[in-house]
Amino acid sequence: MGVGLVLRRARGARTVALAASLLAVAPMTAVAPVQAAPAIQQGEAIRGPNNAPCALSIVSATTAYTAAHCLEGGKVGDKITSRAGAGVIGRVSALGTDLPQGKQLDVAKIDLPPA
Protein backbone atom coordinates (compact mmCIF):
# COMPACT_ATOMS: atom_id res chain seq x y z
CA MET A 1 0.00 0.00 0.00
CA GLY A 2 1.43 3.38 -0.97
CA VAL A 3 2.01 6.30 1.37
CA GLY A 4 -0.48 8.47 -0.61
CA LEU A 5 -3.31 5.97 -0.08
CA VAL A 6 -2.61 5.77 3.66
CA LEU A 7 -2.65 9.60 3.96
CA ARG A 8 -5.94 9.85 2.03
CA ARG A 9 -7.58 7.23 4.27
CA ALA A 10 -6.35 9.03 7.40
CA ARG A 11 -7.66 12.38 6.07
CA GLY A 12 -11.01 10.76 5.23
CA ALA A 13 -11.27 9.27 8.73
CA ARG A 14 -10.57 12.69 10.29
CA THR A 15 -13.27 14.29 8.12
CA VAL A 16 -15.81 11.67 9.17
CA ALA A 17 -14.87 12.13 12.84
CA LEU A 18 -15.22 15.93 12.54
CA ALA A 19 -18.64 15.64 10.87
CA ALA A 20 -19.83 13.21 13.55
CA SER A 21 -18.70 15.51 16.36
CA LEU A 22 -20.46 18.49 14.78
CA LEU A 23 -23.67 16.52 14.50
CA ALA A 24 -23.37 15.46 18.12
CA VAL A 25 -23.30 19.06 19.37
CA ALA A 26 -25.96 20.38 16.98
CA PRO A 27 -29.31 21.02 18.67
CA MET A 28 -31.80 18.30 17.87
CA THR A 29 -34.97 20.18 18.83
CA ALA A 30 -37.73 21.03 16.42
CA VAL A 31 -38.58 24.70 16.20
CA ALA A 32 -42.12 25.72 15.34
CA PRO A 33 -42.33 28.32 12.58
CA VAL A 34 -43.31 31.80 13.73
CA GLN A 35 -46.63 33.01 12.39
CA ALA A 36 -45.78 36.34 10.81
CA ALA A 37 -48.27 39.17 10.72
CA PRO A 38 -49.70 39.63 7.24
CA ALA A 39 -47.99 42.27 5.13
CA ILE A 40 -50.38 45.17 4.65
CA GLN A 41 -49.96 48.58 3.10
CA GLN A 42 -51.47 52.06 3.21
CA GLY A 43 -54.84 52.03 1.46
CA GLU A 44 -55.18 48.24 1.78
CA ALA A 45 -58.57 47.06 0.51
CA ILE A 46 -60.36 45.56 3.50
CA ARG A 47 -63.49 43.60 4.28
CA GLY A 48 -65.50 44.13 7.44
CA PRO A 49 -68.62 42.44 8.82
CA ASN A 50 -70.92 43.90 6.14
CA ASN A 51 -68.49 43.14 3.26
CA ALA A 52 -68.35 46.81 2.15
CA PRO A 53 -65.41 47.68 -0.14
CA CYS A 54 -63.31 50.02 2.00
CA ALA A 55 -59.68 50.97 2.59
CA LEU A 56 -57.34 51.05 5.57
CA SER A 57 -55.44 54.16 6.74
CA ILE A 58 -52.38 53.02 8.71
CA VAL A 59 -51.14 55.46 11.37
CA SER A 60 -48.64 53.24 13.22
CA ALA A 61 -47.33 49.68 13.29
CA THR A 62 -50.25 48.63 15.50
CA THR A 63 -53.07 51.05 14.61
CA ALA A 64 -55.15 51.82 11.53
CA TYR A 65 -58.47 53.51 10.81
CA THR A 66 -61.32 53.14 8.35
CA ALA A 67 -64.77 54.66 8.00
CA ALA A 68 -67.33 53.37 10.51
CA HIS A 69 -69.94 53.01 7.75
CA CYS A 70 -67.64 50.32 6.28
CA LEU A 71 -68.36 48.28 9.40
CA GLU A 72 -72.09 48.99 9.65
CA GLY A 73 -73.62 46.33 11.85
CA GLY A 74 -70.19 45.48 13.24
CA LYS A 75 -68.92 45.69 16.79
CA VAL A 76 -65.70 46.00 18.76
CA GLY A 77 -63.74 42.76 18.44
CA ASP A 78 -64.85 41.94 14.89
CA LYS A 79 -62.16 40.65 12.54
CA ILE A 80 -61.00 42.76 9.60
CA THR A 81 -59.70 40.85 6.60
CA SER A 82 -57.76 41.85 3.51
CA ARG A 83 -59.50 41.71 0.15
CA ALA A 84 -56.08 40.86 -1.33
CA GLY A 85 -56.08 37.50 0.43
CA ALA A 86 -53.75 38.26 3.35
CA GLY A 87 -56.34 36.87 5.78
CA VAL A 88 -57.18 38.53 9.09
CA ILE A 89 -55.18 41.75 9.37
CA GLY A 90 -56.68 43.21 12.53
CA ARG A 91 -59.65 43.65 14.84
CA VAL A 92 -62.02 46.52 15.49
CA SER A 93 -61.04 48.19 18.76
CA ALA A 94 -63.27 51.29 18.76
CA LEU A 95 -66.21 52.68 16.78
CA GLY A 96 -66.98 56.38 16.46
CA THR A 97 -70.64 55.42 16.30
CA ASP A 98 -70.42 54.27 19.95
CA LEU A 99 -69.96 57.89 21.09
CA PRO A 100 -72.88 59.81 22.67
CA GLN A 101 -75.63 61.12 20.36
CA GLY A 102 -74.48 64.27 18.57
CA LYS A 103 -70.78 63.42 19.01
CA GLN A 104 -70.63 60.32 16.86
CA LEU A 105 -67.92 60.06 14.20
CA ASP A 106 -67.72 58.04 10.99
CA VAL A 107 -64.48 56.36 12.06
CA ALA A 108 -63.40 52.94 13.28
CA LYS A 109 -60.10 52.11 14.96
CA ILE A 110 -58.44 48.85 13.92
CA ASP A 111 -55.79 47.20 16.09
CA LEU A 112 -53.11 45.54 13.96
CA PRO A 113 -51.05 42.60 15.23
CA PRO A 114 -47.44 43.41 16.12
CA ALA A 115 -45.00 42.64 13.33
Short mmCIF file of C-alpha atoms in Angstrom, two decimals, residues 58-109:
data_model
loop_
_atom_site.label_atom_id
_atom_site.label_comp_id
_atom_site.label_asym_id
_atom_site.label_seq_id
_atom_site.Cartn_x
_atom_site.Cartn_y
_atom_site.Cartn_z
CA ILE A 58 -52.38 53.02 8.71
CA VAL A 59 -51.14 55.46 11.37
CA SER A 60 -48.64 53.24 13.22
CA ALA A 61 -47.33 49.68 13.29
CA THR A 62 -50.25 48.63 15.50
CA THR A 63 -53.07 51.05 14.61
CA ALA A 64 -55.15 51.82 11.53
CA TYR A 65 -58.47 53.51 10.81
CA THR A 66 -61.32 53.14 8.35
CA ALA A 67 -64.77 54.66 8.00
CA ALA A 68 -67.33 53.37 10.51
CA HIS A 69 -69.94 53.01 7.75
CA CYS A 70 -67.64 50.32 6.28
CA LEU A 71 -68.36 48.28 9.40
CA GLU A 72 -72.09 48.99 9.65
CA GLY A 73 -73.62 46.33 11.85
CA GLY A 74 -70.19 45.48 13.24
CA LYS A 75 -68.92 45.69 16.79
CA VAL A 76 -65.70 46.00 18.76
CA GLY A 77 -63.74 42.76 18.44
CA ASP A 78 -64.85 41.94 14.89
CA LYS A 79 -62.16 40.65 12.54
CA ILE A 80 -61.00 42.76 9.60
CA THR A 81 -59.70 40.85 6.60
CA SER A 82 -57.76 41.85 3.51
CA ARG A 83 -59.50 41.71 0.15
CA ALA A 84 -56.08 40.86 -1.33
CA GLY A 85 -56.08 37.50 0.43
CA ALA A 86 -53.75 38.26 3.35
CA GLY A 87 -56.34 36.87 5.78
CA VAL A 88 -57.18 38.53 9.09
CA ILE A 89 -55.18 41.75 9.37
CA GLY A 90 -56.68 43.21 12.53
CA ARG A 91 -59.65 43.65 14.84
CA VAL A 92 -62.02 46.52 15.49
CA SER A 93 -61.04 48.19 18.76
CA ALA A 94 -63.27 51.29 18.76
CA LEU A 95 -66.21 52.68 16.78
CA GLY A 96 -66.98 56.38 16.46
CA THR A 97 -70.64 55.42 16.30
CA ASP A 98 -70.42 54.27 19.95
CA LEU A 99 -69.96 57.89 21.09
CA PRO A 100 -72.88 59.81 22.67
CA GLN A 101 -75.63 61.12 20.36
CA GLY A 102 -74.48 64.27 18.57
CA LYS A 103 -70.78 63.42 19.01
CA GLN A 104 -70.63 60.32 16.86
CA LEU A 105 -67.92 60.06 14.20
CA ASP A 106 -67.72 58.04 10.99
CA VAL A 107 -64.48 56.36 12.06
CA ALA A 108 -63.40 52.94 13.28
CA LYS A 109 -60.10 52.11 14.96
#
